Amino acid sequence: MQKKHSPLFTTRVRDALPILHPSEKRLAELVLNFPGELASYSATELARLANVSNATVTRFVRKVGYTNFEEARQHVRDNKQAGASLFRVAPGTPGTKDFIATHVFQAQSDIEQTFHLITEQEIDALARQIIAARRVWLLGTRRSATFAQYLGLQMFQVIPEISVIPSGSETLGEAVSAITSKDCVIAFGLRRSVSGFPQAMEQVVKTGARIAYIHDTNALPELSFTWRFMCETASPGPLFNHAAVLTLCHIIATRVIELSGASGRRRMSMIEAIHNALDEV
């Protein structure tokens, strides 16, 4: 049976609002505005910020459902690590000096750290497998679906047998059921995927297909994939930076086009001819 996820810290606080005293509600308002900051403060510091007593903080965390303040703080850290943007928003004046340079520098650092661990041999092996496969499946949910669609669209220029899943109203189960051992799967496991994603990946592994798994911290270490590509997504702001993920997609698609040879060029020529005839682009 699938383990039920623990409610977010903010959900617990909102659910407890009707039973909170006025001073506790003042504290609740503070942590609901910037819940991620709870992980940075001690109980005394939080009490001072909300202008309440330490005893109020103790009563508050118990009413919200925690044994003590440290348990509540650890839960906030877990929520932050899982990727909820709300928990990554910090108080203060937005648009601080040099914020563009700060984000660009972090993106460059993420790309460098990512590709320090990825070899040309791995990319080549994946590209050749993509070309040789009966069908290529790009799998991603939520924000990961964006990268699956992008990579699928780029490779479709030379590889016609490509499917991005799940599509439309299709379930993960329906999508995975069509994968065979002759196929190649590129799965994106970026934070935050749907709750059934790990179970879906277990089923993908059972198909015997060759699998490239692109992820950040969502590593699924218990599963055996043909290739693993860990992408750094650190960011100075509330949103994860996916510059390294996009760069990896670009490199994979480019290498597939290069290695597709004459067959790929014929398909690209046919596409351009039809574009011309339709006056489409």
Short mmCIF file of C-alpha atoms in Angstrom, two decimals:
data_model
loop_
_atom_site.label_atom_id
_atom_site.label_comp_id
_atom_site.label_asym_id
_atom_site.label_seq_id
_atom_site.Cartn_x
_atom_site.Cartn_y
_atom_site.Cartn_z
CA MET A 1 0.00 0.00 0.00
CA GLN A 2 1.29 3.45 -0.92
CA LYS A 3 2.39 5.52 2.07
CA LYS A 4 0.20 8.57 2.65
CA HIS A 5 2.10 11.84 2.52
CA SER A 6 2.29 13.91 5.69
CA PRO A 7 0.32 17.19 5.38
CA LEU A 8 2.41 20.28 4.65
CA PHE A 9 3.37 22.39 7.64
CA THR A 10 1.17 25.22 6.31
CA THR A 11 -1.81 22.85 6.00
CA ARG A 12 -1.42 21.86 9.64
CA VAL A 13 -1.29 25.50 10.71
CA ARG A 14 -4.41 26.47 8.71
CA ASP A 15 -6.33 23.45 10.03
CA ALA A 16 -5.48 24.50 13.61
CA LEU A 17 -6.50 28.18 13.24
CA PRO A 18 -10.00 27.75 14.78
CA ILE A 19 -8.53 26.48 18.08
CA LEU A 20 -5.69 29.00 18.40
CA HIS A 21 -5.69 31.83 20.96
CA PRO A 22 -5.09 35.42 19.68
CA SER A 23 -1.35 35.38 20.44
CA GLU A 24 -1.02 31.97 18.78
CA LYS A 25 -2.90 33.27 15.74
CA ARG A 26 -0.44 36.15 15.52
CA LEU A 27 2.36 33.61 15.43
CA ALA A 28 0.44 31.55 12.85
CA GLU A 29 0.12 34.61 10.60
CA LEU A 30 3.86 35.15 10.73
CA VAL A 31 4.80 31.58 9.82
CA LEU A 32 2.13 31.32 7.09
CA ASN A 33 3.62 34.38 5.34
CA PHE A 34 7.14 32.92 5.33
CA PRO A 35 6.94 29.27 6.45
CA GLY A 36 10.42 28.40 5.22
CA GLU A 37 11.96 30.82 7.71
CA LEU A 38 10.89 28.61 10.60
CA ALA A 39 13.80 26.31 9.72
CA SER A 40 16.25 29.18 10.34
CA TYR A 41 15.03 30.42 13.71
CA SER A 42 15.16 29.14 17.26
CA ALA A 43 11.98 29.14 19.32
CA THR A 44 13.20 32.23 21.18
CA GLU A 45 13.96 34.13 17.95
CA LEU A 46 10.54 33.23 16.52
CA ALA A 47 8.81 34.36 19.71
CA ARG A 48 10.62 37.70 19.52
CA LEU A 49 9.65 38.21 15.85
CA ALA A 50 5.98 37.52 16.58
CA ASN A 51 6.05 39.47 19.85
CA VAL A 52 4.83 36.48 21.84
CA SER A 53 6.29 34.42 24.69
CA ASN A 54 8.32 31.24 24.39
CA ALA A 55 5.44 29.42 26.07
CA THR A 56 3.15 30.57 23.25
CA VAL A 57 5.50 29.03 20.69
CA THR A 58 5.47 25.76 22.63
CA ARG A 59 1.65 25.69 22.82
CA PHE A 60 1.39 26.64 19.15
CA VAL A 61 3.55 23.80 17.80
CA ARG A 62 1.67 21.28 19.95
CA LYS A 63 -1.72 22.48 18.74
CA VAL A 64 -0.45 22.27 15.17
CA GLY A 65 0.42 18.62 15.77
CA TYR A 66 4.10 18.42 16.70
CA THR A 67 5.74 17.07 19.82
CA ASN A 68 8.12 20.02 20.08
CA PHE A 69 9.55 22.97 18.17
CA GLU A 70 12.46 20.97 16.72
CA GLU A 71 10.07 18.46 15.16
CA ALA A 72 8.13 21.31 13.53
CA ARG A 73 11.35 22.89 12.27
CA GLN A 74 12.52 19.58 10.77
CA HIS A 75 9.18 19.19 8.98
CA VAL A 76 9.62 22.65 7.46
CA ARG A 77 13.13 21.66 6.29
CA ASP A 78 11.63 18.56 4.66
CA ASN A 79 8.95 20.66 2.92
CA LYS A 80 11.63 23.07 1.72
CA GLN A 81 13.82 20.26 0.38
CA ALA A 82 10.85 18.67 -1.38
CA GLY A 83 10.54 21.76 -3.53
CA ALA A 84 7.50 23.72 -2.38
CA SER A 85 8.18 27.29 -3.62
CA LEU A 86 6.27 28.85 -0.72
CA PHE A 87 8.84 27.44 1.72
CA ARG A 88 11.68 29.03 -0.25
CA VAL A 89 10.31 32.60 -0.19
CA ALA A 90 12.31 34.77 2.21
CA PRO A 91 11.22 38.02 3.88
CA GLY A 92 12.88 41.27 2.94
CA THR A 93 12.86 43.65 0.00
CA PRO A 94 12.65 41.87 -3.37
CA GLY A 95 14.94 42.97 -6.18
CA THR A 96 18.12 43.41 -4.18
CA LYS A 97 21.18 44.83 -5.93
CA ASP A 98 22.82 42.56 -8.53
CA PHE A 99 20.02 39.99 -8.33
CA ILE A 100 20.39 39.24 -12.08
CA ALA A 101 24.11 38.58 -11.74
CA THR A 102 23.44 36.40 -8.69
CA HIS A 103 20.99 34.19 -10.58
CA VAL A 104 23.20 33.98 -13.68
CA PHE A 105 26.20 33.01 -11.55
CA GLN A 106 24.16 30.27 -9.84
CA ALA A 107 22.94 28.94 -13.20
CA GLN A 108 26.52 28.75 -14.47
CA SER A 109 27.58 26.97 -11.29
CA ASP A 110 24.70 24.48 -11.61
CA ILE A 111 25.69 23.67 -15.20
CA GLU A 112 29.36 23.22 -14.32
CA GLN A 113 28.59 20.94 -11.37
CA THR A 114 26.16 18.88 -13.44
CA PHE A 115 28.45 18.26 -16.39
CA HIS A 116 31.46 17.56 -14.21
CA LEU A 117 29.81 14.16 -13.63
CA ILE A 118 28.51 13.44 -17.16
CA THR A 119 30.76 11.96 -19.85
CA GLU A 120 30.61 12.21 -23.63
CA GLN A 121 30.57 8.41 -23.74
CA GLU A 122 27.33 8.33 -21.73
CA ILE A 123 25.66 10.88 -24.00
CA ASP A 124 26.81 9.01 -27.11
CA ALA A 125 25.57 5.68 -25.78
CA LEU A 126 22.16 7.17 -24.96
CA ALA A 127 21.92 8.92 -28.36
CA ARG A 128 22.68 5.68 -30.21
CA GLN A 129 20.13 3.80 -28.12
CA ILE A 130 17.51 6.45 -28.93
CA ILE A 131 18.18 6.05 -32.64
CA ALA A 132 18.08 2.24 -32.50
CA ALA A 133 14.98 1.89 -30.30
CA ARG A 134 11.62 0.66 -31.54
CA ARG A 135 10.06 3.68 -29.84
CA VAL A 136 11.35 6.44 -27.57
CA TRP A 137 9.24 7.46 -24.58
CA LEU A 138 9.69 10.79 -22.79
CA LEU A 139 8.12 10.60 -19.34
CA GLY A 140 7.56 13.50 -16.98
CA THR A 141 4.87 14.86 -14.68
CA ARG A 142 4.19 18.41 -13.49
CA ARG A 143 7.22 20.64 -14.23
CA SER A 144 9.16 17.63 -15.52
CA ALA A 145 6.59 17.32 -18.32
CA THR A 146 7.87 20.60 -19.77
CA PHE A 147 11.34 19.16 -20.31
CA ALA A 148 9.97 15.87 -21.64
CA GLN A 149 7.95 17.81 -24.22
CA TYR A 150 10.90 20.00 -25.18
CA LEU A 151 13.32 17.09 -25.66
CA GLY A 152 10.69 15.07 -27.51
CA LEU A 153 9.96 17.94 -29.89
CA GLN A 154 13.65 18.48 -30.67
CA MET A 155 14.39 14.81 -31.35
CA PHE A 156 11.18 14.36 -33.36
CA GLN A 157 12.93 16.20 -36.19
CA VAL A 158 14.94 13.03 -36.88
CA ILE A 159 13.19 10.31 -34.83
CA PRO A 160 9.49 9.89 -35.76
CA GLU A 161 8.74 7.11 -33.27
CA ILE A 162 8.56 9.31 -30.17
CA SER A 163 5.85 9.61 -27.52
CA VAL A 164 5.66 12.07 -24.62
CA ILE A 165 3.76 10.54 -21.70
CA PRO A 166 1.40 10.90 -20.00
CA SER A 167 -0.53 12.95 -22.55
CA GLY A 168 -3.93 14.58 -22.23
CA SER A 169 -6.20 12.60 -19.93
CA GLU A 170 -3.97 9.52 -20.13
CA THR A 171 -2.98 7.94 -16.81
CA LEU A 172 0.57 6.88 -15.96
CA GLY A 173 -0.62 3.27 -15.95
CA GLU A 174 -2.05 3.51 -19.46
CA ALA A 175 1.13 5.16 -20.73
CA VAL A 176 3.57 2.72 -19.14
CA SER A 177 1.60 -0.34 -20.31
CA ALA A 178 2.68 0.29 -23.92
CA ILE A 179 6.45 0.28 -23.22
CA THR A 180 8.40 -2.82 -24.35
CA SER A 181 11.92 -4.16 -23.86
CA LYS A 182 12.83 -2.87 -27.34
CA ASP A 183 12.16 0.73 -26.34
CA CYS A 184 14.16 3.56 -24.79
CA VAL A 185 12.71 5.66 -21.99
CA ILE A 186 13.93 9.07 -20.87
CA ALA A 187 12.27 9.89 -17.56
CA PHE A 188 12.44 13.23 -15.75
CA GLY A 189 12.22 12.99 -11.97
CA LEU A 190 12.52 16.62 -10.90
CA ARG A 191 10.95 17.96 -7.72
CA ARG A 192 7.95 17.84 -7.25
CA SER A 193 6.53 14.86 -9.12
CA VAL A 194 3.09 13.31 -8.56
CA SER A 195 2.75 10.91 -5.64
CA GLY A 196 2.58 7.80 -7.84
CA PHE A 197 5.74 8.59 -9.80
CA PRO A 198 8.11 6.18 -7.93
CA GLN A 199 5.64 3.33 -8.40
CA ALA A 200 5.29 4.19 -12.10
CA MET A 201 9.07 4.08 -12.49
CA GLU A 202 9.12 0.63 -10.85
CA GLN A 203 6.78 -0.55 -13.59
CA VAL A 204 8.93 1.07 -16.29
CA VAL A 205 11.98 -0.81 -15.00
CA LYS A 206 10.01 -4.08 -15.19
CA THR A 207 9.42 -3.58 -18.94
CA GLY A 208 13.12 -4.21 -19.64
CA ALA A 209 13.45 -0.99 -21.65
CA ARG A 210 16.70 0.97 -21.57
CA ILE A 211 16.10 3.92 -19.24
CA ALA A 212 17.82 7.28 -18.85
CA TYR A 213 16.74 8.93 -15.60
CA ILE A 214 17.24 12.70 -15.32
CA HIS A 215 16.73 13.99 -11.80
CA ASP A 216 17.78 16.46 -9.10
CA THR A 217 17.49 15.15 -5.55
CA ASN A 218 14.67 12.74 -6.44
CA ALA A 219 17.17 9.94 -7.07
CA LEU A 220 15.06 6.77 -6.54
CA PRO A 221 18.21 4.88 -5.44
CA GLU A 222 16.35 1.58 -5.09
CA LEU A 223 15.69 1.38 -8.85
CA SER A 224 18.16 0.24 -11.51
CA PHE A 225 18.43 2.56 -14.52
CA THR A 226 20.71 2.24 -17.56
CA TRP A 227 21.84 5.86 -17.20
CA ARG A 228 21.48 8.36 -14.38
CA PHE A 229 21.99 12.07 -14.97
CA MET A 230 21.97 14.14 -11.78
CA CYS A 231 21.23 17.82 -12.49
CA GLU A 232 22.05 20.55 -9.98
CA THR A 233 19.09 22.91 -9.53
CA ALA A 234 20.27 25.22 -6.73
CA SER A 235 18.90 28.76 -6.79
CA PRO A 236 19.16 31.92 -4.67
CA GLY A 237 15.41 32.45 -5.00
CA PRO A 238 12.11 30.62 -4.41
CA LEU A 239 12.22 28.70 -7.72
CA PHE A 240 14.67 25.94 -8.57
CA ASN A 241 17.00 26.81 -11.44
CA HIS A 242 16.67 24.29 -14.30
CA ALA A 243 19.38 25.71 -16.55
CA ALA A 244 21.41 22.47 -16.25
CA VAL A 245 18.36 20.34 -17.13
CA LEU A 246 17.68 22.37 -20.25
CA THR A 247 21.37 22.25 -21.24
CA LEU A 248 21.37 18.47 -20.88
CA CYS A 249 18.25 18.22 -23.07
CA HIS A 250 19.94 20.42 -25.67
CA ILE A 251 23.08 18.26 -25.70
CA ILE A 252 21.13 14.98 -25.96
CA ALA A 253 18.93 16.28 -28.81
CA THR A 254 21.90 17.73 -30.68
CA ARG A 255 23.84 14.47 -30.42
CA VAL A 256 20.84 12.45 -31.62
CA ILE A 257 20.51 14.71 -34.67
CA GLU A 258 24.24 14.46 -35.40
CA LEU A 259 24.33 10.66 -35.10
CA SER A 260 21.09 10.09 -37.04
CA GLY A 261 23.13 10.60 -40.25
CA ALA A 262 21.57 10.43 -43.71
CA SER A 263 18.27 9.07 -42.41
CA GLY A 264 17.87 11.99 -40.04
CA ARG A 265 18.78 14.53 -42.70
CA ARG A 266 16.20 13.06 -45.09
CA ARG A 267 13.48 13.41 -42.47
CA MET A 268 14.51 17.01 -41.69
CA SER A 269 14.50 17.82 -45.43
CA MET A 270 11.02 16.33 -45.82
CA ILE A 271 9.72 18.35 -42.86
CA GLU A 272 11.15 21.58 -44.29
CA ALA A 273 9.67 20.83 -47.73
CA ILE A 274 6.21 20.35 -46.20
CA HIS A 275 6.64 23.51 -44.11
CA ASN A 276 7.39 25.30 -47.38
CA ALA A 277 4.39 23.84 -49.18
CA LEU A 278 2.06 24.82 -46.34
CA ASP A 279 3.69 28.23 -45.85
CA GLU A 280 3.55 27.22 -42.21
CA VAL A 281 6.59 28.82 -40.59
#
